[in-house]
GROMACS .gro file of C-alpha atoms in nm:
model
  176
    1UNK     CA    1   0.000   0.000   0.000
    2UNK     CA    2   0.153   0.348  -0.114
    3UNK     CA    3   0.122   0.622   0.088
    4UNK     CA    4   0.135   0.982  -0.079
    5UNK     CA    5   0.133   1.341   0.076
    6UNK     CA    6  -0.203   1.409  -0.112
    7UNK     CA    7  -0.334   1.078   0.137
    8UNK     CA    8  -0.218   1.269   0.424
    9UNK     CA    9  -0.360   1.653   0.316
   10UNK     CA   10  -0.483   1.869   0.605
   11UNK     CA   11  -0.841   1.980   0.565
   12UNK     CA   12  -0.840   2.324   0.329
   13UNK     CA   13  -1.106   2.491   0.602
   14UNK     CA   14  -0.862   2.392   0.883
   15UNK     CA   15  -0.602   2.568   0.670
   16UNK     CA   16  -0.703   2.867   0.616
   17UNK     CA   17  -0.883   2.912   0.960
   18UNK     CA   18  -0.512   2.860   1.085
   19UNK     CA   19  -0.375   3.110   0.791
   20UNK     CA   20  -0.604   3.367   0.841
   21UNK     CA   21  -0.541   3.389   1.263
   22UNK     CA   22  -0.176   3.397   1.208
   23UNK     CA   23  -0.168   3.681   0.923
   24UNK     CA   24  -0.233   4.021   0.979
   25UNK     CA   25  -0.636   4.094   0.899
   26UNK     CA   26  -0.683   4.200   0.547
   27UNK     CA   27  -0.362   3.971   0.368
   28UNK     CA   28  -0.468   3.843   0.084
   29UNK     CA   29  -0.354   3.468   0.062
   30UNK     CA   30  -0.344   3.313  -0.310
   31UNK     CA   31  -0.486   2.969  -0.382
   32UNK     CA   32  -0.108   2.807  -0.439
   33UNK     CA   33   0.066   2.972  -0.125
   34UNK     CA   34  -0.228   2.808   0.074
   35UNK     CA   35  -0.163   2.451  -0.098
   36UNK     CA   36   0.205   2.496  -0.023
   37UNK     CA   37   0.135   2.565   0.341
   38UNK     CA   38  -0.104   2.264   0.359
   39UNK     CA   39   0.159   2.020   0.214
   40UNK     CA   40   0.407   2.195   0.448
   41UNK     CA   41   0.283   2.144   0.743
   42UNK     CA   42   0.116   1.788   0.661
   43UNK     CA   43   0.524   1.717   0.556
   44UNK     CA   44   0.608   1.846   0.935
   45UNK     CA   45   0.373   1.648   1.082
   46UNK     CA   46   0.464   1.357   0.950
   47UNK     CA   47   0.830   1.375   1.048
   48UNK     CA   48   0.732   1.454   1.340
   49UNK     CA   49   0.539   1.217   1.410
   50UNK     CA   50   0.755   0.968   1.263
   51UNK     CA   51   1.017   1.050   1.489
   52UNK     CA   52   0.757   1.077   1.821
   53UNK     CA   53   0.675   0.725   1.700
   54UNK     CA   54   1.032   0.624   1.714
   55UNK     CA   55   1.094   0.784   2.059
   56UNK     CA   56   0.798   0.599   2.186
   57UNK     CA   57   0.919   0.240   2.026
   58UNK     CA   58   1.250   0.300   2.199
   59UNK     CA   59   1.086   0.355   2.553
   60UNK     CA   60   0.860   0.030   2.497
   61UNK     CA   61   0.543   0.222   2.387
   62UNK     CA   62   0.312   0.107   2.165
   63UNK     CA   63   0.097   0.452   2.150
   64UNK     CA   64   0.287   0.822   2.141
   65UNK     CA   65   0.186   1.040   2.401
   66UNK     CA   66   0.271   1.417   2.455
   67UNK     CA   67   0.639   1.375   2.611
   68UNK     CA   68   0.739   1.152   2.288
   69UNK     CA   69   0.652   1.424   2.036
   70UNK     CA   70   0.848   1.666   2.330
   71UNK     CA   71   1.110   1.445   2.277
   72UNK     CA   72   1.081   1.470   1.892
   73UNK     CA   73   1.108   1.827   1.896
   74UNK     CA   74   1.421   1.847   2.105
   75UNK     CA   75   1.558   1.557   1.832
   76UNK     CA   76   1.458   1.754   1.539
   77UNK     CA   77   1.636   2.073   1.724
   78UNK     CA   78   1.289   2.235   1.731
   79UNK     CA   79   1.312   2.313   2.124
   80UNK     CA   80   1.290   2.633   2.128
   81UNK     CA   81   0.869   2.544   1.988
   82UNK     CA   82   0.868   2.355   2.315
   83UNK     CA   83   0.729   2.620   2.570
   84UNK     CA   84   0.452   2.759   2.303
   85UNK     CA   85   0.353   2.409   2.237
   86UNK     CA   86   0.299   2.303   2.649
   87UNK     CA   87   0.107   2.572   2.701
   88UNK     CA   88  -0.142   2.496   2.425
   89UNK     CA   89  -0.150   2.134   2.574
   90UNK     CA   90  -0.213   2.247   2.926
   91UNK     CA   91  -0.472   2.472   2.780
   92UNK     CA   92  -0.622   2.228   2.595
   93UNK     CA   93  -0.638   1.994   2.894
   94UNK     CA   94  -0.771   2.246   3.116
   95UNK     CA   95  -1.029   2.259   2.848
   96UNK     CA   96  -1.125   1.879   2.871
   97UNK     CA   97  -1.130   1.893   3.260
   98UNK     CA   98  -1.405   2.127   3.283
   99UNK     CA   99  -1.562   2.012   2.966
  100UNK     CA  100  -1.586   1.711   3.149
  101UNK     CA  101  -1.710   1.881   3.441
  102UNK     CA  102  -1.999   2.040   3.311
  103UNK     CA  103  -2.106   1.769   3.136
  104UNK     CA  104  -2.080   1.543   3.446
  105UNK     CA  105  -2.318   1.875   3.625
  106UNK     CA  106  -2.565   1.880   3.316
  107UNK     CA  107  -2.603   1.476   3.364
  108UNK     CA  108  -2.685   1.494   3.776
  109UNK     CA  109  -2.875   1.775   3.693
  110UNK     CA  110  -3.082   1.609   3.442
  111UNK     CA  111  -3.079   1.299   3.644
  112UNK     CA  112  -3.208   1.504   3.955
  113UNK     CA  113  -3.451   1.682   3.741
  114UNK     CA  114  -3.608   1.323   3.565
  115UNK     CA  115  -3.612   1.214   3.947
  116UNK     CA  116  -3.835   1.488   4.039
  117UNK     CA  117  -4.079   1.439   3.751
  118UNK     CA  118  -4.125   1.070   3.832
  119UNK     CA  119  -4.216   1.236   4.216
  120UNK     CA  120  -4.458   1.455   4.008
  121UNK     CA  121  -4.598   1.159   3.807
  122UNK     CA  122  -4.691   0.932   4.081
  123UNK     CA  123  -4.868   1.241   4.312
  124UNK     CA  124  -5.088   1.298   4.010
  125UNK     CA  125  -5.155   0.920   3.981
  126UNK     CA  126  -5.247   0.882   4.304
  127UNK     CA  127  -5.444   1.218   4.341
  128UNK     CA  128  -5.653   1.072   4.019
  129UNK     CA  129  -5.666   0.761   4.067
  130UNK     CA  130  -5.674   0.708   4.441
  131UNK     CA  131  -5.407   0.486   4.434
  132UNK     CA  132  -5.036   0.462   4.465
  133UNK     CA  133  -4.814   0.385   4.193
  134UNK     CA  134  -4.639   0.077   4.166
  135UNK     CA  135  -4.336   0.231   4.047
  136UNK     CA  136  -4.013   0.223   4.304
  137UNK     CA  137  -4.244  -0.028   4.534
  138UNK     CA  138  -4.106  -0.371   4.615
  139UNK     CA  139  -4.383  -0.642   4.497
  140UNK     CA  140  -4.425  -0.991   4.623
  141UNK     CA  141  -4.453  -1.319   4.432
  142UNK     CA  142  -4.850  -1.316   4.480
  143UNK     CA  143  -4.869  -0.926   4.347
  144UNK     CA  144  -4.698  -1.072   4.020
  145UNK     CA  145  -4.941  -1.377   4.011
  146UNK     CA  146  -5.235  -1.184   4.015
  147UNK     CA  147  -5.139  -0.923   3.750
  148UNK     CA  148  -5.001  -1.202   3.483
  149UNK     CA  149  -5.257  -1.330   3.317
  150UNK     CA  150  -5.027  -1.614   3.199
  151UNK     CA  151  -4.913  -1.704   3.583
  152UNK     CA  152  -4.988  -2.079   3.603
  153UNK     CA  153  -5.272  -2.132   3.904
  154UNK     CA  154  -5.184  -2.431   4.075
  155UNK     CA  155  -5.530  -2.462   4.206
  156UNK     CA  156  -5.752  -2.735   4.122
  157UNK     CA  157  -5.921  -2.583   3.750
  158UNK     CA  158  -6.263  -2.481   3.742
  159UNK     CA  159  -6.458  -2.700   3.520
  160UNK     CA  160  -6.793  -2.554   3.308
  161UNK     CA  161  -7.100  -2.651   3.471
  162UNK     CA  162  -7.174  -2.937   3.232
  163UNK     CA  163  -6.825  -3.122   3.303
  164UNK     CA  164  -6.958  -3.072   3.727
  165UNK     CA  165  -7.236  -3.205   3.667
  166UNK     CA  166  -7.088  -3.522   3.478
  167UNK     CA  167  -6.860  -3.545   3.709
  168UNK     CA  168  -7.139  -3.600   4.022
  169UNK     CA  169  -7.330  -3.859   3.767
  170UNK     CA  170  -7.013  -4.105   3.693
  171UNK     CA  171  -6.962  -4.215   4.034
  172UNK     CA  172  -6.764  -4.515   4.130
  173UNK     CA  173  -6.955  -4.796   4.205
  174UNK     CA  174  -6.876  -5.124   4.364
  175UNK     CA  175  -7.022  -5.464   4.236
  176UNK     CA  176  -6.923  -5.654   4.549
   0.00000   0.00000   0.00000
C-alpha cells in the first residue's frame, strides 16, 4: 500500500482558519501559497510524528503520548517550539477537565430533574386515581401472580358446569 502526501492533506477549512489567525487581517492569501502551506505542514507532521513514534518504540510504547513528540522536537532541534507548544496542551487539557465537568453537572442535573418528575408523576396518579403507583415499590410473588394473566394457578381448574355435573353422575360404584 503506497502512501502519498495528497493521502495525508490537512483539511483546506482547517487551513485557512489557521492562515487567516496567524496573518495580519486584510492579507490576501493566493490559492497556491495556501496549498504549499497545507503540504508543508502535513510534511512536518509527518516527520514529526515519525520521529515521536520512534521515541515511543524506543521507551517500549506502543501509543505516542505528549512527552514523545516533546522528545521529537528536542531531536529535530525544534526546542525552542517547546514552551509555546505546552502551554497549548495544558490549555487544551484544562479545556477537557471542565468540559468534562460540566457535562458530568448537566447529567446529575438532568438525572435530579427526571427524578423529580417521576415524584410529580406518581402524586398525580395517586391524586386521580386514588391509588399509589407501583413504580419504586417492592412487589411480592403473589402481586406478580395476580397481575399475569399467563401465571400458572396451581389450584384445582374450574370445570364448566356441564363437566360438574358429569362429574357427580359417573360415580364409582362397587359390584361386590
Amino acid at each position: 500500500m503506497s502512501s502519498t502526501i495528497e493521502d495525508n492533506e490537512l483539511p483546506k477549512a482547517n487551513v485557512t482558519r489557521v492562515l487567516k489567525t496567524a496573518l495580519p487581517p486584510g492579507t490576501a492569501l493566493q490559492k497556491d501559497a495556501k496549498l504549499a502551506v497545507s503540504k508543508a505542514a502535513t510534511v512536518f507532521i509527518n516527520y514529526l510524528s515519525s520521529v515521536a513514534n520512534d521515541v515511543a518504540k524506543g521507551a517500549n510504547h506502543k501509543t505516542i503520548s505528549a512527552p514523545d513528540v516533546f522528545k521529537a522536537l528536542e531531536i529535530v532541534e525544534l526546542e525552542h517550539l517547546a514552551p509555546q507548544l505546552r502551554e497549548s496542551l495544558t490549555a487544551y487539557q484544562q479545556n477537557m477537565v471542565e468540559k468534562k465537568q460540566r457535562k458530568k453537572e448537566k447529567d446529575e442535573s438532568k438525572a435530579k430533574d427526571d427524578g423529580e418528575e417521576e415524584e410529580d408523576e406518581d402524586e398525580m396518579n395517586e391524586a386521580t386515581t386514588g391509588e399509589e403507583s407501583s413504580r419504586g415499590q417492592k412487589r411480592t410473588l403473589e402481586d406478580e401472580e395476580e397481575d399475569d394473566p399467563m401465571a400458572i394457578d396451581n389450584k384445582k381448574p374450574k370445570l364448566d358446569d356441564e363437566e360438574e355435573q358429569e362429574e357427580e353422575e359417573v360415580e364409582p360404584t362397587q359390584d361386590e
